[in-house]
Coordinates of C-alpha atoms and ligand atoms in Angstrom, one line a residue:
M1 CA 1.6 40.6 186.9
S2 CA 0.4 42.9 189.1
R3 CA 1.9 44.1 192.5
R4 CA -0.8 42.8 194.3
F5 CA -0.5 39.6 192.9
V6 CA 3.0 39.6 193.5
R7 CA 2.5 40.9 197.1
Y8 CA 0.0 38.1 197.6
F9 CA 2.7 35.6 196.3
L10 CA 5.3 36.7 198.3
T11 CA 3.2 36.5 201.7
L12 CA 2.1 33.0 200.8
A13 CA 5.5 31.7 200.0
F14 CA 6.9 33.4 203.2
A15 CA 4.0 31.8 205.4
L16 CA 4.7 28.3 203.8
A17 CA 8.3 28.7 204.7
V18 CA 7.5 29.5 208.1
A19 CA 5.2 26.8 208.3
S20 CA 7.5 24.3 206.9
A21 CA 10.1 25.7 209.8
Q22 CA 7.8 25.1 212.2
S23 CA 6.6 21.7 211.0
R24 CA 10.4 20.5 211.5
P25 CA 11.1 20.5 214.9
I26 CA 15.2 21.2 215.6
P27 CA 16.9 17.8 216.0
Q28 CA 17.4 16.8 220.2
L29 CA 19.8 14.3 222.2
V30 CA 17.0 13.5 225.0
K31 CA 17.1 11.4 227.8
Q32 CA 13.4 9.9 228.5
D33 CA 12.4 7.1 230.7
G34 CA 16.2 6.2 231.4
K35 CA 17.3 5.9 227.9
F36 CA 18.8 8.7 225.4
R37 CA 17.2 9.0 222.0
L38 CA 18.0 11.3 218.8
M39 CA 15.0 13.3 217.9
V40 CA 15.0 13.9 214.4
D41 CA 11.9 15.3 212.7
A42 CA 10.4 14.5 216.5
K43 CA 11.0 10.7 215.9
P44 CA 13.4 8.3 217.6
F45 CA 16.1 8.1 215.0
L46 CA 19.3 5.7 214.4
M47 CA 22.2 7.4 212.9
L48 CA 23.1 4.5 209.7
G49 CA 26.3 6.9 209.0
G50 CA 29.3 7.0 206.8
Q51 CA 32.1 9.3 207.0
V52 CA 34.1 10.9 204.0
G53 CA 37.8 10.6 204.3
N54 CA 39.5 14.0 205.4
F55 CA 40.5 15.5 201.7
N56 CA 36.7 14.3 200.2
A57 CA 34.3 17.5 201.8
Y58 CA 34.6 19.4 198.5
P59 CA 31.2 19.7 196.8
D60 CA 32.5 18.0 193.1
L61 CA 33.5 14.8 195.5
M62 CA 30.7 14.3 197.6
E63 CA 28.1 14.8 194.4
R64 CA 30.4 11.9 192.9
A65 CA 29.7 10.1 196.2
W66 CA 26.1 9.7 196.0
P67 CA 25.7 6.4 194.3
G68 CA 28.3 5.1 197.2
F69 CA 26.2 6.8 199.9
K70 CA 23.2 5.2 198.3
A71 CA 25.0 1.8 197.9
M72 CA 25.8 1.5 201.3
N73 CA 22.2 2.5 202.5
L74 CA 23.5 5.3 204.9
N75 CA 20.7 7.6 205.9
T76 CA 23.4 9.9 207.0
V77 CA 26.7 11.6 205.9
E78 CA 29.4 12.8 207.9
Y79 CA 31.5 15.2 206.6
P80 CA 34.6 18.0 207.5
V81 CA 33.6 21.6 207.4
Y82 CA 37.1 23.1 207.3
W83 CA 38.2 26.1 209.0
N84 CA 40.7 26.9 206.5
V85 CA 38.4 26.6 203.7
I86 CA 35.3 28.8 205.1
E87 CA 37.3 31.3 206.4
P88 CA 40.8 31.7 204.2
E89 CA 41.2 35.0 205.4
E90 CA 40.5 36.4 208.8
G91 CA 36.6 37.7 208.9
R92 CA 36.4 36.6 205.4
F93 CA 34.0 33.7 205.1
D94 CA 32.6 31.8 201.9
F95 CA 29.9 29.5 202.3
S96 CA 29.5 28.8 198.6
G97 CA 30.8 25.0 198.9
F98 CA 29.4 24.6 202.4
D99 CA 25.9 25.3 200.7
R100 CA 26.3 23.0 197.7
I101 CA 27.3 20.1 199.9
L102 CA 24.5 20.6 202.2
T103 CA 21.7 21.1 199.2
G104 CA 23.2 18.1 197.7
L105 CA 22.9 15.9 200.5
R106 CA 19.5 17.2 201.1
S107 CA 18.4 16.4 197.6
Q108 CA 19.1 12.7 198.0
G109 CA 17.2 12.3 201.3
L110 CA 20.3 12.1 203.2
R111 CA 20.8 13.7 207.1
A112 CA 24.1 15.4 207.6
I113 CA 26.5 15.4 210.3
L114 CA 29.1 18.2 210.1
L115 CA 32.2 17.8 211.9
W116 CA 34.2 21.0 212.6
F117 CA 37.8 20.4 211.7
G118 CA 39.1 23.8 213.5
T119 CA 41.9 24.1 216.2
W120 CA 42.2 20.2 216.6
K121 CA 42.2 17.6 213.9
N122 CA 44.1 14.3 215.0
G123 CA 45.6 15.9 218.1
A124 CA 47.2 18.8 215.3
M125 CA 46.0 21.5 213.8
D126 CA 46.4 21.0 209.8
W127 CA 42.9 22.3 208.9
A128 CA 43.5 25.7 210.7
P129 CA 44.0 28.5 208.1
N130 CA 47.4 30.0 207.2
W131 CA 46.5 33.4 208.8
V132 CA 46.4 31.2 212.2
K133 CA 49.3 28.5 211.5
A134 CA 51.6 30.9 210.3
D135 CA 51.1 33.3 213.5
P136 CA 52.7 31.3 216.3
R137 CA 53.2 34.4 218.3
R138 CA 49.7 35.3 218.5
F139 CA 47.9 31.8 218.0
A140 CA 50.2 29.9 221.0
R141 CA 51.4 26.7 219.8
V142 CA 52.0 23.2 222.6
I143 CA 55.3 23.9 223.9
D144 CA 56.7 19.9 224.7
S145 CA 59.0 19.5 227.5
G146 CA 62.0 19.9 225.8
G147 CA 61.0 23.7 225.1
H148 CA 59.9 23.3 221.6
P149 CA 56.8 24.1 219.7
I150 CA 55.0 21.2 218.2
R151 CA 52.1 21.1 215.3
S152 CA 49.2 21.4 217.8
L153 CA 47.7 24.5 219.1
S154 CA 47.8 25.4 222.8
P155 CA 44.3 24.6 224.4
M156 CA 45.8 27.2 227.1
S157 CA 45.4 30.5 224.5
K158 CA 42.2 32.7 224.9
V159 CA 43.2 34.2 221.5
T160 CA 42.9 30.8 219.3
L161 CA 39.9 30.1 221.2
E162 CA 38.0 33.6 220.4
A163 CA 39.1 33.1 216.6
D164 CA 38.0 29.8 216.8
R165 CA 34.4 30.2 218.5
K166 CA 34.0 33.3 216.3
S167 CA 34.4 30.8 213.2
Y168 CA 32.2 28.3 214.4
V169 CA 29.5 30.6 215.6
T170 CA 29.5 32.1 211.9
M171 CA 29.3 28.9 210.7
M172 CA 26.3 27.8 213.0
K173 CA 24.3 31.1 212.0
H174 CA 24.9 30.4 208.6
L175 CA 23.7 26.9 208.9
R176 CA 20.5 28.1 210.7
E177 CA 19.7 30.3 207.7
V178 CA 19.8 27.8 205.3
D179 CA 18.8 24.7 207.3
E180 CA 16.1 25.5 209.8
A181 CA 13.4 24.6 207.6
D182 CA 14.7 21.1 206.4
R183 CA 17.1 20.0 209.3
T184 CA 19.1 18.3 206.9
A185 CA 22.1 18.5 209.6
I186 CA 21.2 16.6 212.8
M187 CA 24.3 17.2 215.0
V188 CA 27.6 18.9 214.9
Q189 CA 31.2 17.1 216.3
V190 CA 32.9 19.8 217.7
E191 CA 36.8 19.3 216.4
N192 CA 38.0 16.0 215.2
E193 CA 40.1 13.9 218.1
P194 CA 41.2 17.1 220.1
G195 CA 44.3 16.7 222.2
S196 CA 47.9 17.3 222.2
L197 CA 49.8 15.1 219.9
G198 CA 53.7 15.4 220.7
S199 CA 53.5 16.4 224.1
V200 CA 51.4 15.3 227.5
R201 CA 50.8 18.7 228.0
D202 CA 51.7 22.7 227.2
F203 CA 54.8 23.1 229.4
S204 CA 54.9 27.2 228.2
P205 CA 56.1 29.0 231.3
E206 CA 52.4 30.3 231.8
S207 CA 51.1 27.0 231.4
N208 CA 53.8 25.3 234.0
Q209 CA 52.7 28.3 236.7
L210 CA 49.2 27.0 236.6
F211 CA 50.0 23.3 236.7
A212 CA 52.0 24.1 240.1
G213 CA 49.0 25.8 241.1
P214 CA 45.6 23.7 242.6
V215 CA 43.2 22.2 240.6
P216 CA 40.2 24.4 240.2
A217 CA 37.7 24.0 243.1
P218 CA 34.7 23.2 240.6
L219 CA 36.6 20.2 239.4
V220 CA 37.7 18.8 242.4
A221 CA 34.1 19.3 243.7
A222 CA 32.4 17.6 240.7
L223 CA 35.0 14.9 240.4
K224 CA 34.7 14.3 244.4
K225 CA 38.4 14.7 245.1
K226 CA 40.4 16.0 248.2
P227 CA 41.3 19.6 247.1
G228 CA 45.6 19.9 246.1
S229 CA 48.0 20.4 243.4
W230 CA 47.9 18.9 239.9
K231 CA 49.8 16.0 241.1
E232 CA 48.0 15.8 244.7
V233 CA 44.7 15.0 243.0
F234 CA 45.8 13.3 239.8
G235 CA 48.7 11.5 240.4
R236 CA 50.6 9.7 237.5
I237 CA 48.1 11.0 235.1
A238 CA 48.5 14.3 236.5
D239 CA 49.8 15.9 232.9
E240 CA 47.1 14.5 231.2
A241 CA 44.2 15.5 233.3
F242 CA 45.5 19.1 233.2
N243 CA 45.7 19.1 229.7
A244 CA 41.8 17.4 229.5
Y245 CA 40.7 19.9 231.8
Y246 CA 41.9 23.4 229.7
L247 CA 41.1 21.5 226.5
S248 CA 37.2 20.8 227.5
S249 CA 36.9 23.9 228.9
Y250 CA 37.9 25.3 225.4
I251 CA 35.8 23.1 223.5
N252 CA 32.8 23.5 225.7
A253 CA 33.0 27.1 225.4
V254 CA 33.2 26.9 221.3
A255 CA 30.1 24.2 221.8
R256 CA 28.1 26.6 223.9
A257 CA 28.5 29.9 221.7
G258 CA 27.5 27.7 218.9
K259 CA 24.5 26.4 220.8
E260 CA 23.6 30.2 221.3
A261 CA 23.4 30.5 217.4
Y262 CA 21.8 27.2 216.5
P263 CA 21.1 24.7 219.2
L264 CA 22.0 21.4 217.4
P265 CA 23.5 18.4 219.6
A266 CA 27.3 18.8 219.9
Y267 CA 29.4 15.7 220.2
I268 CA 33.0 15.3 220.4
N269 CA 35.0 12.1 219.1
V270 CA 38.1 10.4 220.6
W271 CA 41.3 8.9 219.6
N272 CA 41.2 5.8 222.0
G273 CA 44.5 5.6 224.5
G274 CA 45.4 4.3 227.5
Y275 CA 44.7 1.5 230.2
G276 CA 44.4 -1.0 228.1
T277 CA 42.8 0.0 224.9
N278 CA 45.8 -0.3 222.2
D279 CA 45.8 -3.6 220.2
N280 CA 49.3 -2.7 218.7
F281 CA 52.0 -4.2 220.8
E282 CA 54.3 -2.4 219.4
R283 CA 54.2 0.9 221.4
F284 CA 53.9 2.0 224.7
D285 CA 50.2 3.9 225.1
R286 CA 50.9 7.0 226.5
P287 CA 49.1 10.4 226.1
G288 CA 51.0 12.6 223.9
E289 CA 52.7 10.0 222.3
S290 CA 50.7 7.0 221.2
Y291 CA 47.0 9.2 221.4
P292 CA 46.4 13.0 221.7
S293 CA 46.6 14.0 225.3
G294 CA 43.9 15.3 226.8
G295 CA 41.2 13.7 224.6
A296 CA 38.4 12.2 226.4
V297 CA 39.8 8.9 226.6
A298 CA 37.8 6.7 229.0
H299 CA 40.3 7.5 231.9
M300 CA 39.3 11.0 231.1
L301 CA 35.4 10.7 230.5
D302 CA 34.3 11.6 234.0
L303 CA 36.4 14.8 234.0
W304 CA 35.0 15.8 230.4
K305 CA 31.8 14.7 231.7
A306 CA 31.8 17.4 234.7
N307 CA 33.7 19.8 232.7
A308 CA 32.0 20.1 229.3
P309 CA 27.9 20.4 230.1
A310 CA 27.6 22.0 226.2
I311 CA 29.0 18.5 224.8
D312 CA 26.1 16.2 224.7
A313 CA 28.2 13.1 223.6
I314 CA 31.4 11.7 223.6
A315 CA 32.0 9.4 221.0
S316 CA 34.9 7.0 220.9
D317 CA 36.5 6.3 217.5
N318 CA 36.8 2.5 217.6
Y319 CA 39.5 0.7 214.8
H320 CA 39.8 -1.8 216.9
Q321 CA 39.6 -5.3 215.2
N322 CA 39.8 -7.1 218.6
P323 CA 36.7 -8.0 219.6
I324 CA 37.8 -7.9 223.3
T325 CA 39.0 -4.4 222.8
Y326 CA 36.4 -3.4 220.5
L327 CA 33.8 -4.0 223.5
K328 CA 35.6 -2.7 225.9
V329 CA 35.3 0.5 224.5
L330 CA 31.5 0.4 223.7
D331 CA 31.6 -0.7 227.8
S332 CA 33.5 2.7 228.7
Y333 CA 31.3 4.8 227.0
A334 CA 27.8 3.6 227.1
R335 CA 26.9 5.2 230.6
P336 CA 23.9 6.9 232.4
D337 CA 25.6 10.1 231.5
N338 CA 26.4 9.2 227.7
P339 CA 24.6 8.2 225.0
L340 CA 26.8 5.2 223.1
L341 CA 27.5 6.6 219.8
I342 CA 30.2 5.6 217.0
V343 CA 31.0 7.9 214.7
E344 CA 34.2 6.1 213.1
T345 CA 34.6 2.5 212.7
G346 CA 35.9 0.2 210.1
S347 CA 36.6 -2.8 208.5
G348 CA 35.9 -6.8 209.4
I349 CA 34.6 -6.4 212.8
A350 CA 32.5 -3.5 212.2
A351 CA 29.4 -5.7 210.5
R352 CA 29.2 -7.4 213.6
A353 CA 29.9 -4.4 215.9
F354 CA 26.8 -2.7 214.5
F355 CA 24.7 -5.6 215.8
Y356 CA 26.4 -4.9 219.5
A357 CA 25.8 -1.6 219.3
I358 CA 22.5 -1.0 218.8
A359 CA 21.1 -4.0 220.5
N360 CA 23.3 -4.3 223.6
Y361 CA 24.9 -1.1 223.8
A362 CA 21.4 0.9 222.8
A363 CA 23.7 3.0 220.3
I364 CA 21.8 6.2 219.0
G365 CA 24.0 6.1 215.8
F366 CA 26.6 4.0 213.8
G367 CA 29.0 5.5 211.5
L368 CA 31.5 4.1 209.0
M369 CA 35.0 5.4 208.0
G370 CA 34.3 5.0 204.1
G371 CA 37.5 7.2 203.2
D372 CA 36.9 8.0 199.3
W373 CA 33.5 6.5 198.4
V374 CA 34.1 7.5 194.5
P375 CA 33.5 5.3 192.5
G376 CA 32.1 3.0 195.5
P377 CA 32.1 1.8 198.6
R378 CA 34.9 0.1 200.2
L379 CA 34.9 -3.6 199.7
D380 CA 35.8 -4.3 203.4
M381 CA 32.8 -2.5 204.5
A382 CA 30.3 -4.4 202.9
G383 CA 28.7 -6.0 205.6
V384 CA 27.9 -2.8 207.2
G385 CA 26.0 -2.0 203.9
A386 CA 24.0 -5.3 204.1
D387 CA 23.6 -4.7 208.1
F388 CA 22.2 -1.0 207.2
R389 CA 19.8 -2.3 204.2
L390 CA 18.1 -4.7 206.9
A391 CA 18.2 -2.2 209.7
Q392 CA 16.6 0.9 207.9
G393 CA 12.8 0.1 208.0
A394 CA 13.0 -1.6 211.1
I395 CA 14.3 1.8 213.3
P396 CA 11.3 2.4 214.7
V397 CA 11.3 -1.5 216.2
I398 CA 14.8 -1.1 217.3
T399 CA 14.7 2.1 218.9
E400 CA 11.4 1.6 220.8
L401 CA 12.6 -1.6 222.0
Q402 CA 16.6 -0.2 223.0
G403 CA 18.2 -0.3 226.6
T404 CA 15.0 -3.1 227.5
E405 CA 15.6 -6.7 227.8
K406 CA 13.6 -6.7 224.8
L407 CA 16.3 -6.3 222.2
K408 CA 19.2 -8.6 221.9
A409 CA 22.0 -9.4 219.8
A410 CA 24.1 -12.9 219.3
V411 CA 27.3 -12.4 217.5
E412 CA 29.7 -15.1 216.3
E413 CA 33.3 -14.9 217.4
R414 CA 36.1 -17.1 216.4
G415 CA 35.5 -20.0 218.9
T416 CA 32.0 -19.3 219.3
G417 CA 29.6 -21.4 217.4
A418 CA 26.6 -20.8 219.3
R419 CA 24.7 -18.0 221.8
N420 CA 21.7 -18.2 223.7
L421 CA 19.7 -15.3 224.6
I422 CA 16.7 -15.1 227.2
F423 CA 13.6 -13.4 226.6
T424 CA 10.7 -13.2 228.9
N425 CA 8.6 -16.7 227.5
Y426 CA 11.3 -17.9 226.0
D427 CA 14.9 -19.0 225.4
V428 CA 16.5 -18.4 221.8
M429 CA 19.3 -20.3 220.6
V430 CA 21.3 -18.9 217.9
R431 CA 23.7 -21.5 216.3
F432 CA 26.5 -19.6 213.3
H433 CA 26.3 -21.4 209.8
P434 CA 24.4 -24.6 210.9
P435 CA 25.9 -27.4 209.2
G436 CA 23.8 -28.6 206.2
R437 CA 22.0 -25.3 204.9
Q438 CA 24.8 -23.3 203.5
A439 CA 25.2 -24.8 200.1
A440 CA 21.7 -24.1 199.2
E441 CA 21.8 -20.4 200.6
S442 CA 22.4 -17.5 198.3
A443 CA 25.7 -15.9 198.9
G444 CA 23.6 -12.6 197.9
P445 CA 25.3 -9.3 197.0
F446 CA 27.5 -9.3 200.2
P447 CA 29.3 -12.2 200.5
A448 CA 31.1 -12.7 204.2
T449 CA 34.9 -13.2 204.0
A450 CA 36.3 -16.3 204.8
A451 CA 38.5 -15.0 207.5
E452 CA 36.0 -13.0 209.2
P453 CA 33.0 -14.3 211.4
S454 CA 29.9 -13.1 210.0
G455 CA 27.0 -14.5 211.9
R456 CA 24.9 -11.9 213.4
V457 CA 21.5 -11.8 214.4
L458 CA 19.2 -9.2 216.4
I459 CA 16.1 -10.4 218.0
A460 CA 13.4 -7.6 219.3
E461 CA 10.6 -9.6 221.5
L462 CA 7.5 -7.9 219.9
G463 CA 4.7 -9.8 221.7
P464 CA 4.3 -12.6 224.4
D465 CA 4.7 -15.2 221.2
E466 CA 6.0 -12.5 218.7
F467 CA 9.3 -11.7 217.4
L468 CA 11.8 -9.7 214.6
V469 CA 14.4 -11.6 213.8
M470 CA 17.3 -10.0 211.8
G471 CA 21.0 -10.9 210.5
F472 CA 22.8 -13.2 208.7
G473 CA 24.0 -16.7 208.7
S474 CA 22.3 -18.2 211.2
A475 CA 19.7 -20.5 212.4
V476 CA 17.5 -19.0 215.5
E477 CA 15.3 -21.8 217.6
F478 CA 12.9 -21.3 220.4
R479 CA 12.0 -22.9 223.4
P480 CA 9.7 -22.0 226.7
V481 CA 11.9 -20.9 229.5
Q482 CA 12.5 -23.4 232.2
G483 CA 9.8 -23.7 235.0
S484 CA 7.4 -22.1 232.6
D485 CA 3.6 -24.2 232.3
Y486 CA 5.2 -25.0 228.7
T487 CA 7.8 -27.6 227.7
A488 CA 7.4 -27.0 223.5
A489 CA 6.9 -24.4 221.1
Q490 CA 5.6 -24.5 217.5
L491 CA 5.9 -22.2 214.7
L492 CA 2.5 -20.3 213.7
S493 CA 4.1 -18.2 211.2
N494 CA 7.6 -17.1 209.5
E495 CA 7.5 -14.5 207.5
Q496 CA 10.6 -12.8 205.6
G497 CA 9.8 -9.0 204.6
L498 CA 10.4 -5.6 205.3
Y499 CA 9.0 -2.7 206.7
E500 CA 8.0 0.2 204.1
N501 CA 7.1 3.3 205.7
G502 CA 6.6 1.9 209.2
V503 CA 4.3 -0.8 207.5
W504 CA 5.6 -4.9 207.7
R505 CA 5.3 -6.2 204.3
T506 CA 5.8 -9.9 203.7
T507 CA 7.7 -11.0 201.1
T508 CA 8.1 -14.8 201.2
Q509 CA 6.4 -16.9 203.8
G510 CA 9.0 -19.6 205.5
Q511 CA 8.6 -23.0 206.6
T512 CA 6.4 -23.5 209.7
A513 CA 6.5 -27.3 209.6
Q514 CA 9.4 -28.7 211.5
G515 CA 9.9 -31.8 209.4
D516 CA 12.8 -33.4 211.4
Y517 CA 14.4 -30.5 213.3
T518 CA 14.1 -31.0 217.0
G519 CA 12.5 -27.5 217.5
P520 CA 11.1 -24.3 216.0
I521 CA 13.7 -22.8 213.8
V522 CA 13.9 -20.1 211.7
R523 CA 16.6 -19.7 208.7
L524 CA 18.8 -16.7 207.9
P525 CA 20.7 -16.8 204.8
E526 CA 24.1 -15.6 204.3
S527 CA 22.7 -12.4 202.8
G528 CA 20.6 -11.7 205.4
A529 CA 16.8 -11.5 205.7
L530 CA 14.4 -9.8 208.1
V531 CA 11.6 -12.4 209.7
K532 CA 8.6 -12.0 211.8
V533 CA 8.1 -14.9 213.8
K534 CA 4.5 -16.1 215.9
L535 CA 4.9 -19.1 218.1
M536 CA 2.9 -20.7 220.1
R537 CA 4.3 -22.7 223.6
Y538 CA 2.3 -26.0 224.5
Ligands
DGJ601 C1 40.5 9.4 212.8 C2 40.4 10.9 212.6 O1 39.0 11.4 213.4 C3 39.6 11.0 211.1 O2 39.2 12.2 210.5 C4 40.0 10.1 210.3 O3 41.6 10.9 209.9 C5 40.7 8.6 210.2 N1 41.5 8.7 211.9 C6 41.4 7.8 210.0 O4 41.3 6.7 209.4

């Protein structure tokens, strides 16, 4: 091969690489027309995610989990990057496993969310490297009120912050190098359920001195409080607020430095706690005891939002199975300054929670805690796999209508047989498991458990007389709104189908004749379906 040809070939390869890097814009979290959008490849994205268990983010295990990811219809995998694995000795980095995992997911057409297990993991320090753990004089631990060190690093330590930040930035620089052209990674979680588990705050002498002093003026101003000591400004939650302030300052500094290297959207996740979010009646719900102190729990959200601008989203992990508490958490985190993002949830309620989250709270993503994905997904998560199967093609419709009155969910709960939804021209009645039809309907690959309510429907108003209906185990009836010129409606078409590359393909023509029914009714089998409905009013 001539040298000229080699040079030509290399130039061409370089040009193609640059073109491909340029053709994929960096993922972004933006707020447009009052609503949040996670933009991936310049298009609104809905993260249909699954998180791997804490001990599973090693290349061999990840590769064996690929079929599990597919079976659950994920478009994104959330997985830890362990500080102790990428920097086993101070300043010596090993990205071999990191690269293999990322390339593997890319080869499967999946996106990635990297979870930085750095200074904090569930309020403790378990994935910090041994050179950090074994040197408490240099890397200070939280000192509890009895004067004892706990298994959690202190958010007051500038030395630990520096070490974490250096490592995180090195990872982000490396990520940019290996992923800029493909954008497999779409977001980064900075730390994991940060906070101090075992003490409400650091009671070291230096920390006590700061606690006795005034609350920093910018924080007082941002929260519109009167200046004063921590106790004066925050009263009974002063210790927790103090810890939250230093924790959010620390994590903001790590995230900001990471964004300078590679500006992917950054978020934190939260171990819930306090003020009625604990369903466990055996425990008092107190910071540092039942949940890590200083994390962005609902009553610390204003503080975190004010003090950590480099964090684009605060995502509450939601393991509640009681719908009252589950929805209370969604209510707290979907705010004008915070998109709803669920990165950890699971078990029975999750299949219904997906519908609440995407339709009623405009969630930008929904991620299951899947644990060990080998040899296959957990059976109790199967309902969510079915949800994702229906939702994946409909993402453009869902993201377009999220945050408007044109997208709503009706979800079955114990004691609720039906729900009414109101749209522009129609009132819609959703009946869950209406009598007389279940026997004929196939149970499908993902049968609902008898104990768990499973009826769930999402309705998208596509036009004045046109709807997309997506869901399971329900009958959906349409009636013109009261007070309009019309008294009744009839079905013009009732097509089951799916979206392929954004284009609707009808697979089955459903009934339009109403027979002995009182109104135009669309039926969704227990196994789920996506139905396009055209109606007319008369
Ligand atoms: C919450 C943590 O953030 C996860 O990493 C994982 O440990 C789960 N709890 C376990 O259920």
